[in-house]
């Protein structure tokens, strides 16, 4: 049957994505020929699934990112930020997490990650450079007495070398080299924490607003069209229910990442007031000097910054929810405009605005200069992540295939026996299923598959649909395990500091934290907001066959 053929395709693509036997984008192209061969969709239909609104958004954002990187704006921001927060990796990470989460509340998660990631990269490079220079200083201080640990009796060994003394003796490295090696491992740890914190905080920040991520939007569209009489899901109510969840998850995941990759020593974390070590002093010195080297802010940088702020403002004010946005200037076709419209308008400006101002010669005449735009097409192309574009397209194609082949309907029928279980267990099971599926499918695909399954389930067991739909919607965003699970992960992964296993290890912990916090929330402070324990008048009244054990 069609649905089993679709399930087979889904299975093959999922396995290929998990094992990375082929490049991710290549595996994402499998549905493009398997669906027509199995007779699920025509080649034309599949092809149209591969390029969506999302891709236009990506193009607009990458125009901005190209310009930011070309004119070194991210380096400036990065150094400024480190100068504010200090060089301690733990606080730095928290600083990045908060700023990235804040960005992703108003931008798409993908663009938040794409903006913060170059900055993180620059900062990490600066810290390593600073450490290397601090090392050289240290080496020049301790000239002559460099190698005490190699004396066979370790008596005269310098105290800090005793740990590495034995290891040193075997490897025949000088202790300084051995120490540097252990420090190098520590760095890759710092790199990993910083990269992961960007990917995860972009996702967590997206939970807080209806416009923050596509899944929340799909949920509110589905919900409001299915239950038009319930005017309960809007910008305000969603913000109130989700902000405590997001803050809790953010802090817990910060602690978890620190502990996993760097080991958590509270003593070092909170000695802000104490005097800095020579090493930290050297690092911050180097960072200050790097910032000086950048010189005053240049004309192209200013333009880029203005356009960046403009893009953010356009996104935020398009349809904020609590006040009419600028999309209400087009009342007849308001829903035609999406975030990608704004992104493209600004993105194209980068190809138009010249990178130089007119310069005057001494006699006051304008000199003719070669007109160069802020970015060229070549530069844009080298920054455009085609792999991610195709990857997300593959996710969309799979989702369409599941709809067309009735696979999602079949799954829904299989789930109806759940009704006899106690309510908290139903919620927990639906959360876990959704969280597992969203790891391999794209988030919009997952929520699109599950909303039509879970709404009838809630009605059948006579429970307020919000009770099941809200946790499921929040859990759809918890795609933390794999680079393919959501575009933010993919962007961060493409920088090449992470292995798949790093992401899986870290993501598993954050998944558990996330589901736990959501379960806590839906059982406590969300109940009074929507009066969840009463079956609402706006839901269809189906005579209940089986009572639910609350």
PDB file of N, CA and C in Angstrom, residues 135 139 142 144-151 158 160-183:
ATOM      1  N   UNK A 135      50.807  31.948  26.906  1.00  0.00           N
ATOM      2  CA  UNK A 135      51.740  30.823  27.003  1.00  0.00           C
ATOM      3  C   UNK A 135      53.151  31.274  26.698  1.00  0.00           C
ATOM      4  N   UNK A 139      56.473  31.061  28.943  1.00  0.00           N
ATOM      5  CA  UNK A 139      57.666  30.320  28.530  1.00  0.00           C
ATOM      6  C   UNK A 139      58.897  31.221  28.673  1.00  0.00           C
ATOM      7  N   UNK A 142      59.981  31.567  32.345  1.00  0.00           N
ATOM      8  CA  UNK A 142      60.612  30.415  32.981  1.00  0.00           C
ATOM      9  C   UNK A 142      61.755  29.874  32.128  1.00  0.00           C
ATOM     10  N   UNK A 144      65.262  28.545  30.822  1.00  0.00           N
ATOM     11  CA  UNK A 144      66.278  27.828  31.573  1.00  0.00           C
ATOM     12  C   UNK A 144      65.674  26.685  32.363  1.00  0.00           C
ATOM     13  N   UNK A 145      64.809  27.002  33.331  1.00  0.00           N
ATOM     14  CA  UNK A 145      64.300  25.929  34.198  1.00  0.00           C
ATOM     15  C   UNK A 145      63.076  25.297  33.565  1.00  0.00           C
ATOM     16  N   UNK A 146      63.143  24.977  32.276  1.00  0.00           N
ATOM     17  CA  UNK A 146      61.918  24.551  31.610  1.00  0.00           C
ATOM     18  C   UNK A 146      61.576  23.119  31.946  1.00  0.00           C
ATOM     19  N   UNK A 147      62.580  22.267  32.179  1.00  0.00           N
ATOM     20  CA  UNK A 147      62.228  20.860  32.169  1.00  0.00           C
ATOM     21  C   UNK A 147      62.544  20.101  33.455  1.00  0.00           C
ATOM     22  N   UNK A 148      62.056  20.581  34.626  1.00  0.00           N
ATOM     23  CA  UNK A 148      62.472  19.942  35.864  1.00  0.00           C
ATOM     24  C   UNK A 148      61.889  18.549  36.065  1.00  0.00           C
ATOM     25  N   UNK A 149      60.770  18.250  35.464  1.00  0.00           N
ATOM     26  CA  UNK A 149      60.086  16.999  35.801  1.00  0.00           C
ATOM     27  C   UNK A 149      60.802  15.796  35.228  1.00  0.00           C
ATOM     28  N   UNK A 150      61.769  16.041  34.332  1.00  0.00           N
ATOM     29  CA  UNK A 150      62.424  14.886  33.742  1.00  0.00           C
ATOM     30  C   UNK A 150      63.558  14.352  34.606  1.00  0.00           C
ATOM     31  N   UNK A 151      63.888  15.073  35.710  1.00  0.00           N
ATOM     32  CA  UNK A 151      64.878  14.489  36.618  1.00  0.00           C
ATOM     33  C   UNK A 151      64.250  13.261  37.229  1.00  0.00           C
ATOM     34  N   UNK A 158      58.660  20.898  39.860  1.00  0.00           N
ATOM     35  CA  UNK A 158      57.806  22.039  40.137  1.00  0.00           C
ATOM     36  C   UNK A 158      56.433  21.507  40.548  1.00  0.00           C
ATOM     37  N   UNK A 160      53.355  22.182  40.173  1.00  0.00           N
ATOM     38  CA  UNK A 160      52.249  22.034  39.228  1.00  0.00           C
ATOM     39  C   UNK A 160      52.560  20.967  38.185  1.00  0.00           C
ATOM     40  N   UNK A 161      53.827  20.524  38.143  1.00  0.00           N
ATOM     41  CA  UNK A 161      54.158  19.517  37.149  1.00  0.00           C
ATOM     42  C   UNK A 161      53.976  18.108  37.692  1.00  0.00           C
ATOM     43  N   UNK A 162      53.797  17.953  39.019  1.00  0.00           N
ATOM     44  CA  UNK A 162      53.779  16.603  39.565  1.00  0.00           C
ATOM     45  C   UNK A 162      52.677  15.769  38.933  1.00  0.00           C
ATOM     46  N   UNK A 163      51.525  16.432  38.655  1.00  0.00           N
ATOM     47  CA  UNK A 163      50.417  15.707  38.034  1.00  0.00           C
ATOM     48  C   UNK A 163      50.821  15.119  36.699  1.00  0.00           C
ATOM     49  N   UNK A 164      51.450  15.964  35.889  1.00  0.00           N
ATOM     50  CA  UNK A 164      51.740  15.499  34.546  1.00  0.00           C
ATOM     51  C   UNK A 164      53.120  14.888  34.451  1.00  0.00           C
ATOM     52  N   UNK A 165      53.825  14.813  35.590  1.00  0.00           N
ATOM     53  CA  UNK A 165      55.202  14.344  35.559  1.00  0.00           C
ATOM     54  C   UNK A 165      55.342  12.976  34.934  1.00  0.00           C
ATOM     55  N   UNK A 166      54.486  12.057  35.402  1.00  0.00           N
ATOM     56  CA  UNK A 166      54.623  10.668  34.973  1.00  0.00           C
ATOM     57  C   UNK A 166      54.318  10.547  33.489  1.00  0.00           C
ATOM     58  N   UNK A 167      53.165  11.163  33.130  1.00  0.00           N
ATOM     59  CA  UNK A 167      52.708  11.162  31.749  1.00  0.00           C
ATOM     60  C   UNK A 167      53.792  11.761  30.846  1.00  0.00           C
ATOM     61  N   UNK A 168      54.411  12.821  31.362  1.00  0.00           N
ATOM     62  CA  UNK A 168      55.459  13.498  30.620  1.00  0.00           C
ATOM     63  C   UNK A 168      56.620  12.560  30.362  1.00  0.00           C
ATOM     64  N   UNK A 169      56.981  11.821  31.421  1.00  0.00           N
ATOM     65  CA  UNK A 169      58.171  10.990  31.334  1.00  0.00           C
ATOM     66  C   UNK A 169      57.988   9.943  30.243  1.00  0.00           C
ATOM     67  N   UNK A 170      56.755   9.360  30.199  1.00  0.00           N
ATOM     68  CA  UNK A 170      56.479   8.346  29.178  1.00  0.00           C
ATOM     69  C   UNK A 170      56.559   8.953  27.782  1.00  0.00           C
ATOM     70  N   UNK A 171      55.879  10.121  27.630  1.00  0.00           N
ATOM     71  CA  UNK A 171      55.739  10.671  26.286  1.00  0.00           C
ATOM     72  C   UNK A 171      56.983  11.451  25.877  1.00  0.00           C
ATOM     73  N   UNK A 172      57.848  11.691  26.882  1.00  0.00           N
ATOM     74  CA  UNK A 172      59.027  12.503  26.657  1.00  0.00           C
ATOM     75  C   UNK A 172      58.664  13.881  26.094  1.00  0.00           C
ATOM     76  N   UNK A 173      57.614  14.489  26.665  1.00  0.00           N
ATOM     77  CA  UNK A 173      57.296  15.866  26.304  1.00  0.00           C
ATOM     78  C   UNK A 173      57.843  16.728  27.428  1.00  0.00           C
ATOM     79  N   UNK A 174      58.133  17.964  27.165  1.00  0.00           N
ATOM     80  CA  UNK A 174      58.431  18.839  28.286  1.00  0.00           C
ATOM     81  C   UNK A 174      57.102  19.104  28.993  1.00  0.00           C
ATOM     82  N   UNK A 175      57.143  19.340  30.312  1.00  0.00           N
ATOM     83  CA  UNK A 175      55.891  19.563  31.052  1.00  0.00           C
ATOM     84  C   UNK A 175      55.078  20.688  30.444  1.00  0.00           C
ATOM     85  N   UNK A 176      55.758  21.722  29.957  1.00  0.00           N
ATOM     86  CA  UNK A 176      55.011  22.830  29.365  1.00  0.00           C
ATOM     87  C   UNK A 176      54.192  22.317  28.191  1.00  0.00           C
ATOM     88  N   UNK A 177      54.819  21.431  27.373  1.00  0.00           N
ATOM     89  CA  UNK A 177      54.092  20.891  26.220  1.00  0.00           C
ATOM     90  C   UNK A 177      52.934  20.030  26.693  1.00  0.00           C
ATOM     91  N   UNK A 178      53.206  19.218  27.730  1.00  0.00           N
ATOM     92  CA  UNK A 178      52.145  18.341  28.234  1.00  0.00           C
ATOM     93  C   UNK A 178      50.980  19.178  28.737  1.00  0.00           C
ATOM     94  N   UNK A 179      51.330  20.255  29.450  1.00  0.00           N
ATOM     95  CA  UNK A 179      50.268  21.104  29.982  1.00  0.00           C
ATOM     96  C   UNK A 179      49.493  21.718  28.831  1.00  0.00           C
ATOM     97  N   UNK A 180      50.252  22.091  27.782  1.00  0.00           N
ATOM     98  CA  UNK A 180      49.587  22.706  26.642  1.00  0.00           C
ATOM     99  C   UNK A 180      48.647  21.699  25.993  1.00  0.00           C
ATOM    100  N   UNK A 181      49.079  20.418  25.968  1.00  0.00           N
ATOM    101  CA  UNK A 181      48.221  19.399  25.357  1.00  0.00           C
ATOM    102  C   UNK A 181      46.924  19.264  26.144  1.00  0.00           C
ATOM    103  N   UNK A 182      47.059  19.224  27.465  1.00  0.00           N
ATOM    104  CA  UNK A 182      45.821  19.084  28.251  1.00  0.00           C
ATOM    105  C   UNK A 182      44.963  20.327  28.070  1.00  0.00           C
ATOM    106  N   UNK A 183      45.638  21.478  27.875  1.00  0.00           N
ATOM    107  CA  UNK A 183      44.859  22.693  27.699  1.00  0.00           C
ATOM    108  C   UNK A 183      44.157  22.665  26.355  1.00  0.00           C
TER     109      UNK A 183
END
